PDB file of C-alpha atoms in Angstrom:
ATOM      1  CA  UNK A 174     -15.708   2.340   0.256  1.00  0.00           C
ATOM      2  CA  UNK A 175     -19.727   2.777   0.532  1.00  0.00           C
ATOM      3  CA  UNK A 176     -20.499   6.377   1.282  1.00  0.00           C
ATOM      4  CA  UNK A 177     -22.648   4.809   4.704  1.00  0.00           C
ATOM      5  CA  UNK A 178     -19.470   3.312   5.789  1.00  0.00           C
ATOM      6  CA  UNK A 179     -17.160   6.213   5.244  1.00  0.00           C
ATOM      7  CA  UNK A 180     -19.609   8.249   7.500  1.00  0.00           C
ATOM      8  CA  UNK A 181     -19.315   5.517  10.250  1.00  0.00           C
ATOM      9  CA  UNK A 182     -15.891   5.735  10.207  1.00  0.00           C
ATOM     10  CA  UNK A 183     -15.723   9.762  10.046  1.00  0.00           C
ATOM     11  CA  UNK A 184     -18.164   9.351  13.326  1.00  0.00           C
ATOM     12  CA  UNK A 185     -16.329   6.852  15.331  1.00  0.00           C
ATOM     13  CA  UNK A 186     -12.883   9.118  14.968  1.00  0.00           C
ATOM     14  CA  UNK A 187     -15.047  12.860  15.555  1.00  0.00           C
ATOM     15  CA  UNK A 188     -16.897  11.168  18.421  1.00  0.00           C
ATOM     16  CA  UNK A 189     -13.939   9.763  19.954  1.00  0.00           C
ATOM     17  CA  UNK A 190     -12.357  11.557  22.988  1.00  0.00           C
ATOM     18  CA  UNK A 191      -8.865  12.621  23.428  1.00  0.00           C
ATOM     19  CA  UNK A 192      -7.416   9.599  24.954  1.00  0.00           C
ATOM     20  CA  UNK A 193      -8.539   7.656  21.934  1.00  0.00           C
ATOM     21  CA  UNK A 194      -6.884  10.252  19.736  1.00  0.00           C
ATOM     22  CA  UNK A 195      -3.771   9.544  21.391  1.00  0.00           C
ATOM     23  CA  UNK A 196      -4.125   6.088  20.900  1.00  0.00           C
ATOM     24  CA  UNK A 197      -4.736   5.906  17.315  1.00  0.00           C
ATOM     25  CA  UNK A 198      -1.583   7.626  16.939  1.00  0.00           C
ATOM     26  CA  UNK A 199       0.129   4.782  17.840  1.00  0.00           C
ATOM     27  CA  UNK A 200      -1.086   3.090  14.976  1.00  0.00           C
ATOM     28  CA  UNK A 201       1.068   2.941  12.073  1.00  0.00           C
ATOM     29  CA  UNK A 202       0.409   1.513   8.415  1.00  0.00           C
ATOM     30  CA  UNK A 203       4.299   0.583   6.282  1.00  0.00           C
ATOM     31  CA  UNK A 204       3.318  -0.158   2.663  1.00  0.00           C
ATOM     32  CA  UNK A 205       5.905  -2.517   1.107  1.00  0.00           C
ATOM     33  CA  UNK A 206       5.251  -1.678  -2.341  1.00  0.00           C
ATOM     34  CA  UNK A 207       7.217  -2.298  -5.828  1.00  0.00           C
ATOM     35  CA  UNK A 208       6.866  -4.995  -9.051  1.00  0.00           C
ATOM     36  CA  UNK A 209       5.783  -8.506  -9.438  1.00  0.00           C
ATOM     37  CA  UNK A 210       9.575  -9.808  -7.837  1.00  0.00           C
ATOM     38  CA  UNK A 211      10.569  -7.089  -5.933  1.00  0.00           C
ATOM     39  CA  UNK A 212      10.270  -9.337  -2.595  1.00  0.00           C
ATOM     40  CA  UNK A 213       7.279  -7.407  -1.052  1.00  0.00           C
ATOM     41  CA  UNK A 214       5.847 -10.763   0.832  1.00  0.00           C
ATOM     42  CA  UNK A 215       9.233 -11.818   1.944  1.00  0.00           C
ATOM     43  CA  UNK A 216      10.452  -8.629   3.093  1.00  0.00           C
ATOM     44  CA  UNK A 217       6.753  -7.868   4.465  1.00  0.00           C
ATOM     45  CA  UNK A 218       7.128 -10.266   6.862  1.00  0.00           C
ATOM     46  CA  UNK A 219      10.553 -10.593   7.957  1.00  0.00           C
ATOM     47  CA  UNK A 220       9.365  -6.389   8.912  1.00  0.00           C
ATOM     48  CA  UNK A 221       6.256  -7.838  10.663  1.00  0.00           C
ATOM     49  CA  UNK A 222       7.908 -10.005  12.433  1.00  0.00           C
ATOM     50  CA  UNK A 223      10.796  -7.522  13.439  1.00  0.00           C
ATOM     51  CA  UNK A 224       8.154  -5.116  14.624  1.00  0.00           C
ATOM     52  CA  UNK A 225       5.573  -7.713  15.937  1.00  0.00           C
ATOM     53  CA  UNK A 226       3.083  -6.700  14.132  1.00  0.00           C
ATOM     54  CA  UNK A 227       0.501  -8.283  11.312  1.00  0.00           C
ATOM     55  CA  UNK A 228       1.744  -8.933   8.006  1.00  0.00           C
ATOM     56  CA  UNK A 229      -1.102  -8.423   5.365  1.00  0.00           C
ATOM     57  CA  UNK A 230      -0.448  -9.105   1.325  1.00  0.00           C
ATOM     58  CA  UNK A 231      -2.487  -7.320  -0.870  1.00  0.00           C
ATOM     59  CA  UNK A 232      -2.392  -9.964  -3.494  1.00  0.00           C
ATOM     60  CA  UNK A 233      -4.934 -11.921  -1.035  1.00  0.00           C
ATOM     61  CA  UNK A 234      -7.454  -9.392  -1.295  1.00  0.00           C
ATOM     62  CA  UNK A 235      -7.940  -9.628  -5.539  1.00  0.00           C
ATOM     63  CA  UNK A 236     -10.912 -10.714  -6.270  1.00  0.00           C
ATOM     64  CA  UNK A 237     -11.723 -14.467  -8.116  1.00  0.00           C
ATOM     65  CA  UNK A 238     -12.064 -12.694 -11.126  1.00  0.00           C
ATOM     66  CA  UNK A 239      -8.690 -10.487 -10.918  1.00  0.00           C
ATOM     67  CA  UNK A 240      -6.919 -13.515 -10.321  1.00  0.00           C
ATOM     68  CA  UNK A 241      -7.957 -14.949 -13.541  1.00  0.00           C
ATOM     69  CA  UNK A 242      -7.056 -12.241 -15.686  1.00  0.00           C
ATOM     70  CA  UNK A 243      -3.641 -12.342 -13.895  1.00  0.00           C
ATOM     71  CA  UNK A 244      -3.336 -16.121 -13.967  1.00  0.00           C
ATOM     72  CA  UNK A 245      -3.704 -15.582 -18.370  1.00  0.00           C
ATOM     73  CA  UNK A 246      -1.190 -12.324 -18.707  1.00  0.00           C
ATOM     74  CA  UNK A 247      -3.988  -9.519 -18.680  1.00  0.00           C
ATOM     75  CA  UNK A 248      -3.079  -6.584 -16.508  1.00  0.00           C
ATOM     76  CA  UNK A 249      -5.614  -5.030 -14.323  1.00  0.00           C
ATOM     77  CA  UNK A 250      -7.298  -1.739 -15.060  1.00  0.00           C
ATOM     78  CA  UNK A 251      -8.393   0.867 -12.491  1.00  0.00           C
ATOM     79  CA  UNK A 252     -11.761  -0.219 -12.524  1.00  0.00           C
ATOM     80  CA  UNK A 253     -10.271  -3.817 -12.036  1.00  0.00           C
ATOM     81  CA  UNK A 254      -7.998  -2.224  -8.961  1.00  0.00           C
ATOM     82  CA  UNK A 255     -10.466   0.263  -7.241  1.00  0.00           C
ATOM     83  CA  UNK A 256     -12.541  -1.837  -5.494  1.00  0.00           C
ATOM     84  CA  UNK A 257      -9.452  -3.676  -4.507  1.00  0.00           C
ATOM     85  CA  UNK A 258      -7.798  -0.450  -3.062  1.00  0.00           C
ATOM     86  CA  UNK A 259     -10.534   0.902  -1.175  1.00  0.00           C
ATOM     87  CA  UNK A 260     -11.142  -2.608   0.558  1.00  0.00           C
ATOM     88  CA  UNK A 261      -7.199  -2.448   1.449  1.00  0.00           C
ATOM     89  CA  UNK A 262      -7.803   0.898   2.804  1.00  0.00           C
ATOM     90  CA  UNK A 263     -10.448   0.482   4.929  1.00  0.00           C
ATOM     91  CA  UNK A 264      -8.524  -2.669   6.355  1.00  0.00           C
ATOM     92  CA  UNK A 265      -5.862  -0.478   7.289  1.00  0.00           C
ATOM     93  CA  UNK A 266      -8.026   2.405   8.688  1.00  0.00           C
ATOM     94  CA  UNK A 267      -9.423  -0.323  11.197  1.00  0.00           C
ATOM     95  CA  UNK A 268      -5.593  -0.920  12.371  1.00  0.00           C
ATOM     96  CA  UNK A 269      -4.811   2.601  12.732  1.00  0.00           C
ATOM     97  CA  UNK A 270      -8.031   3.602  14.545  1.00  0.00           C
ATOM     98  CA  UNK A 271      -7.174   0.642  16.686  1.00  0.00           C
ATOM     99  CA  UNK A 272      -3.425   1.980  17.395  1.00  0.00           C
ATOM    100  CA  UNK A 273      -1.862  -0.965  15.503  1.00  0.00           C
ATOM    101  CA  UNK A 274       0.800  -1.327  13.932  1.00  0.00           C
ATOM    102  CA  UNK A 275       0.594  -3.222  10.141  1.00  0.00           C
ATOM    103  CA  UNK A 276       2.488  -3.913   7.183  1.00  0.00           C
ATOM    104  CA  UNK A 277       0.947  -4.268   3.817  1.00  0.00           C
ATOM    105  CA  UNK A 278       2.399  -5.919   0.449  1.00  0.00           C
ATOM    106  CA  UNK A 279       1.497  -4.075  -2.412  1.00  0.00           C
ATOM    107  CA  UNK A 280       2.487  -3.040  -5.845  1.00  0.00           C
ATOM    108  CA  UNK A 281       0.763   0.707  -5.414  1.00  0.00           C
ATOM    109  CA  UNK A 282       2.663   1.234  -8.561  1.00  0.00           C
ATOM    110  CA  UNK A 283       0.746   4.705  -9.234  1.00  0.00           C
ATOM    111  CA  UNK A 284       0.418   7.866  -7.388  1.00  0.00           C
ATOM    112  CA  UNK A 285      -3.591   7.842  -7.204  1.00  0.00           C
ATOM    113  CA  UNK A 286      -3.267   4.271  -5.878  1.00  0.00           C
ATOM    114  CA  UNK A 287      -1.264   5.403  -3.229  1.00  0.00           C
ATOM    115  CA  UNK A 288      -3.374   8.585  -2.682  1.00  0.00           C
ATOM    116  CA  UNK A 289      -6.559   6.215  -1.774  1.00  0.00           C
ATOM    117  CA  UNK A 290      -4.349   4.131   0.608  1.00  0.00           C
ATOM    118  CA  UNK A 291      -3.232   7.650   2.391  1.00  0.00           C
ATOM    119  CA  UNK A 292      -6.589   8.237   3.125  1.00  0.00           C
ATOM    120  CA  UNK A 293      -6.464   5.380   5.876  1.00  0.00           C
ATOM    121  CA  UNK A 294      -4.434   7.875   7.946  1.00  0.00           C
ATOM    122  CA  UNK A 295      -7.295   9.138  10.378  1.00  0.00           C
ATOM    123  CA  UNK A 296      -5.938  12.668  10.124  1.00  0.00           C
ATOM    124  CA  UNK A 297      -7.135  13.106   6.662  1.00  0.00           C
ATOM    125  CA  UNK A 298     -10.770  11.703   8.202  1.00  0.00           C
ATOM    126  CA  UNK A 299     -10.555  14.726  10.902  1.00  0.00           C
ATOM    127  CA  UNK A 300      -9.751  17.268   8.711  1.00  0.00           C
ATOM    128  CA  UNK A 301     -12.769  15.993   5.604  1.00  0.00           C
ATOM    129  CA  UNK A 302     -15.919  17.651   6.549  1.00  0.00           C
ATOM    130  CA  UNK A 303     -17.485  15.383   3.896  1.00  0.00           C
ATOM    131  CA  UNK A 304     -15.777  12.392   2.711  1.00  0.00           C
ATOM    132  CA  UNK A 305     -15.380  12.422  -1.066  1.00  0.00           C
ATOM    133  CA  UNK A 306     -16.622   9.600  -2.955  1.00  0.00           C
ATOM    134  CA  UNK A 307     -13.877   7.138  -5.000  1.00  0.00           C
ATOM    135  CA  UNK A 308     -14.159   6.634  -8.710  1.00  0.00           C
ATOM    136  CA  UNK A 309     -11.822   5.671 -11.276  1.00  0.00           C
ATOM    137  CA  UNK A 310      -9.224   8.586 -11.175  1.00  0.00           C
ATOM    138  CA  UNK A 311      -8.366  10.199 -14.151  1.00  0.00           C
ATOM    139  CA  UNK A 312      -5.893  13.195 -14.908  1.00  0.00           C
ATOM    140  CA  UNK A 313      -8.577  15.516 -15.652  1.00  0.00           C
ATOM    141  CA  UNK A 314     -10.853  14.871 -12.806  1.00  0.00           C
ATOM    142  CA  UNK A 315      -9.212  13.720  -9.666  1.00  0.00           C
ATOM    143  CA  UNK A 316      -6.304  16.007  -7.345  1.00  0.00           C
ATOM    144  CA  UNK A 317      -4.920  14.420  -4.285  1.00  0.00           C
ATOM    145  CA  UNK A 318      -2.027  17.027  -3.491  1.00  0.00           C
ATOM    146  CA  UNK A 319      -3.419  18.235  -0.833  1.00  0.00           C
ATOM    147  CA  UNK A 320      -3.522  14.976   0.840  1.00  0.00           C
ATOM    148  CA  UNK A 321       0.319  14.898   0.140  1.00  0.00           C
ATOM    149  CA  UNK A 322       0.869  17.694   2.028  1.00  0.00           C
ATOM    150  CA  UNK A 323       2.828  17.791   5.209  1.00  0.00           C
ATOM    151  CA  UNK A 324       3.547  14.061   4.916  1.00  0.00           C
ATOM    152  CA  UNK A 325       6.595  12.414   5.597  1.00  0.00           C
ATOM    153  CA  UNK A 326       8.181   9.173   6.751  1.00  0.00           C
ATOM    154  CA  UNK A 327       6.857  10.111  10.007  1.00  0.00           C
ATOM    155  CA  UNK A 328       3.301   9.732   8.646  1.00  0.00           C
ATOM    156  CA  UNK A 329       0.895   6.848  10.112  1.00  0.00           C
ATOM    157  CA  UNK A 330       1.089   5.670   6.452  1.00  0.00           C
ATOM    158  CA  UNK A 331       3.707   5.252   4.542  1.00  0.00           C
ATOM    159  CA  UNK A 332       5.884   3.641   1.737  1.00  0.00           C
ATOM    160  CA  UNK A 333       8.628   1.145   1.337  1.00  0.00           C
ATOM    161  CA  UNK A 334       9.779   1.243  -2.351  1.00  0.00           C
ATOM    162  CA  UNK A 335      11.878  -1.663  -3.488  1.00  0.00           C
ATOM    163  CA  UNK A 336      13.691  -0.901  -6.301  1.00  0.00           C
ATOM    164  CA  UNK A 337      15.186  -3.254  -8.331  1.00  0.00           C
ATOM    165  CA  UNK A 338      16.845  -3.786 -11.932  1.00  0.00           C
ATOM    166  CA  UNK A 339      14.945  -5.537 -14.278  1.00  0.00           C
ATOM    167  CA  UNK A 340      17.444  -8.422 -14.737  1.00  0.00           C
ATOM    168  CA  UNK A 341      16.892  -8.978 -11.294  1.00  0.00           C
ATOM    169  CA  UNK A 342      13.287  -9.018 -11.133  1.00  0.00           C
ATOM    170  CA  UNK A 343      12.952 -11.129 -14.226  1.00  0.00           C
ATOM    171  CA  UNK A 344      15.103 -13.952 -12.383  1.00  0.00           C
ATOM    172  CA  UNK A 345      13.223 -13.909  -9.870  1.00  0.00           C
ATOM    173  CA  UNK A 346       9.714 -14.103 -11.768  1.00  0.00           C
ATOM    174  CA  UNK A 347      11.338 -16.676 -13.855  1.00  0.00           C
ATOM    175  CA  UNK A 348      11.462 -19.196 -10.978  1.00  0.00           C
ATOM    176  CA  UNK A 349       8.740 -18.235  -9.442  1.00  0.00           C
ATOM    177  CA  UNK A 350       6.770 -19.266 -12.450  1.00  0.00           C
ATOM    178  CA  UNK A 351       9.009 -22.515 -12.751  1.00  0.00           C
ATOM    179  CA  UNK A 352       7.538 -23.299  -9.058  1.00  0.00           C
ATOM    180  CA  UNK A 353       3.788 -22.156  -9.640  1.00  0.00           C
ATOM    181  CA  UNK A 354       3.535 -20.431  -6.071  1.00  0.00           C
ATOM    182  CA  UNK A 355       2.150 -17.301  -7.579  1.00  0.00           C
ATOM    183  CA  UNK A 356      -1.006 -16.752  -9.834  1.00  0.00           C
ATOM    184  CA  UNK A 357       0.361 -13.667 -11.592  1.00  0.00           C
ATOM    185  CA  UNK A 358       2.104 -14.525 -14.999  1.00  0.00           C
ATOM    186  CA  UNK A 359       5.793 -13.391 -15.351  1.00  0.00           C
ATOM    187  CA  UNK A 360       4.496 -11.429 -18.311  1.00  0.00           C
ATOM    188  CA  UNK A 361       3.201  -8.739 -16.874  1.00  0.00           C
ATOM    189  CA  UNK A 362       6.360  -7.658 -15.274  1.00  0.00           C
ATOM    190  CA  UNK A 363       6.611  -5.090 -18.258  1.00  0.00           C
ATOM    191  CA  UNK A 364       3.274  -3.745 -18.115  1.00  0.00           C
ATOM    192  CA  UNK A 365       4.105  -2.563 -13.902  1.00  0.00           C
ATOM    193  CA  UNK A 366       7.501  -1.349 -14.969  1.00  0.00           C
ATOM    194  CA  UNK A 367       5.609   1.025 -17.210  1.00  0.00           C
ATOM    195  CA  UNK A 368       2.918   1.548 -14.984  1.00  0.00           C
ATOM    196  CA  UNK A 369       4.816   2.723 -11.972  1.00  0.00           C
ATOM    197  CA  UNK A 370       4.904   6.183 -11.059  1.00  0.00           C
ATOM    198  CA  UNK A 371       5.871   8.831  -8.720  1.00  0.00           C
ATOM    199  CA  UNK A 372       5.216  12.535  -8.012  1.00  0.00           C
ATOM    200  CA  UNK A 373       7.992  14.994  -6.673  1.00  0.00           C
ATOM    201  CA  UNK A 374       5.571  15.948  -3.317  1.00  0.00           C
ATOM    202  CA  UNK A 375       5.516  12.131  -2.552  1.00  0.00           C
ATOM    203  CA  UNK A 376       7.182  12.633   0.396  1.00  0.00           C
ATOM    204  CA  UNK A 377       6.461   9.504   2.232  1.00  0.00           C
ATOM    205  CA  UNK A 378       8.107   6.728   0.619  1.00  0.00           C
ATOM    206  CA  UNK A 379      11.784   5.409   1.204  1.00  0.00           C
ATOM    207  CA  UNK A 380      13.840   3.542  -1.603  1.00  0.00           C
ATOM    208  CA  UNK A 381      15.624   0.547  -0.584  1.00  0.00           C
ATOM    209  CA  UNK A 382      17.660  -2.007  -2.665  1.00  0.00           C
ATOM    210  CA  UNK A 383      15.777  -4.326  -3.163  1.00  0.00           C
ATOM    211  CA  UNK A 384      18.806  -7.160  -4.649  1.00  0.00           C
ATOM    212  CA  UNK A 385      20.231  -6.794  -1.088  1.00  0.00           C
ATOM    213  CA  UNK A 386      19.585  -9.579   1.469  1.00  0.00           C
ATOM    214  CA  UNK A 387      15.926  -9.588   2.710  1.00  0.00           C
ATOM    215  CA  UNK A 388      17.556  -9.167   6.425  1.00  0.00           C
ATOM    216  CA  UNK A 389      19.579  -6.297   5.527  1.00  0.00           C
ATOM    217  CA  UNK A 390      16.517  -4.517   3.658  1.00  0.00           C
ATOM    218  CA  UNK A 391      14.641  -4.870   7.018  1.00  0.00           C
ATOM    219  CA  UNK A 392      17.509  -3.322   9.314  1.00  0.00           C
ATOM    220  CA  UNK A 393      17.287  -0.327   6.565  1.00  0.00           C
ATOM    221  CA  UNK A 394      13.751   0.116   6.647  1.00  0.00           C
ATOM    222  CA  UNK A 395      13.965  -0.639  10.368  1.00  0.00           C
ATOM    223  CA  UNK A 396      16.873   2.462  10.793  1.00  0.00           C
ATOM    224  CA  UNK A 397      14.840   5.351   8.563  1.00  0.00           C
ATOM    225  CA  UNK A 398      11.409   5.137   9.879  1.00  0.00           C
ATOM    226  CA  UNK A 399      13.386   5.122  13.462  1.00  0.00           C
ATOM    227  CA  UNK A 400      10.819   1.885  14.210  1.00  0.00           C
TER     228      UNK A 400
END
């Protein structure tokens, strides 16, 4: 996110009066994330719809050229996914500013991915004097624990994990690439599966089974965050 835009946003919520603070509470981003096969889309919107809310998949944002490195097996680095994360962020910001409720599919497979997509809670805009700029994180250069802290299921964004084996998510891949409704090749199942990632103080995501039926995973989701 441009620097000029990040200061409009940081405006709009400082210059906004207590009733709109109250509002924007409402608002409410559930992340749906996991593998290629996990069942983010389908269990995305069956929540959506549960909730009456707007379903959003990530995998619509990629860019032209993303897809095409997907489409031929070649995972995406963190410069490939950066610009892709902040635009998802900033989509969700404008729900939660707006007191809306939205659910997002998307892999967020590592902890700094999901660290930029935290910082669409408006809290973390109120208490940033100056927002930071995003680059590509590294481990030497780049500490987002303190936007961990004090968050929790209860947080206006958080994380749906589905968790599946791998024999189950290969299946599914399998005809999923047999029916050519996806762009992603099956092969890079193995590259997320190493990829994904999470930190102890991650405090805001919820495992669910993700081999149960798609209603069932709903009513679960549906009974933790008490929505």
């Amino acid at each position: 996110m441009s620097r000029e835009l990040d200061n409009r946003k940081l405006r709009g919520v400082r210059l906004c009066s207590g009733h709109c603070v109250r509002e924007m509470m409402a608002g409410k981003a559930i992340i749906v994330m996991g593998t290629s096969g996990a069942g983010k889309s389908t269990v995305g919107r069956l929540l959506a719809a549960e909730l009456r809310c707007e379903f959003l998949d990530a995998d619509n944002f990629h860019s032209a050229q993303n897809k095409e490195k997907m489409s031929r097996g070649v995972a995406l680095t963190d410069e490939d996914r950066m610009p892709w994360l902040e635009t998802l962020r900033d989509t969700l910001i404008d729900y939660i500013i707006r007191g809306q409720c939205v659910v997002l599919a998307c892999s967020a497979l590592q902890p700094h991915y999901r660290d930029l997509l935290r910082t669409a809670d408006y809290e973390f805009l109120l208490n940033e004097t100056t927002p930071e700029p995003v680059s590509t994180p590294t481990s030497n250069d780049i500490n987002h624990q303190h936007r961990r802290q004090g968050k929790s299921l209860s947080s206006l964004v958080v994380f749906v994990y589905l968790k599946a084996t791998v024999g189950v998510l290969s299946a599914r891949l399998a005809v999923r690439d047999i029916a050519g409704t996806h762009y992603a090749h099956a092969s890079l199942l193995q590259s997320q599966i190493d990829a994904l990632q999470f930190e102890a103080d991650e405090r805001d995501i919820m495992d669910v089974d993700a081999a149960l039926p798609p209603a069932q995973i709903v009513r679960n989701i549906q009974k933790q965050l008490q929505v």
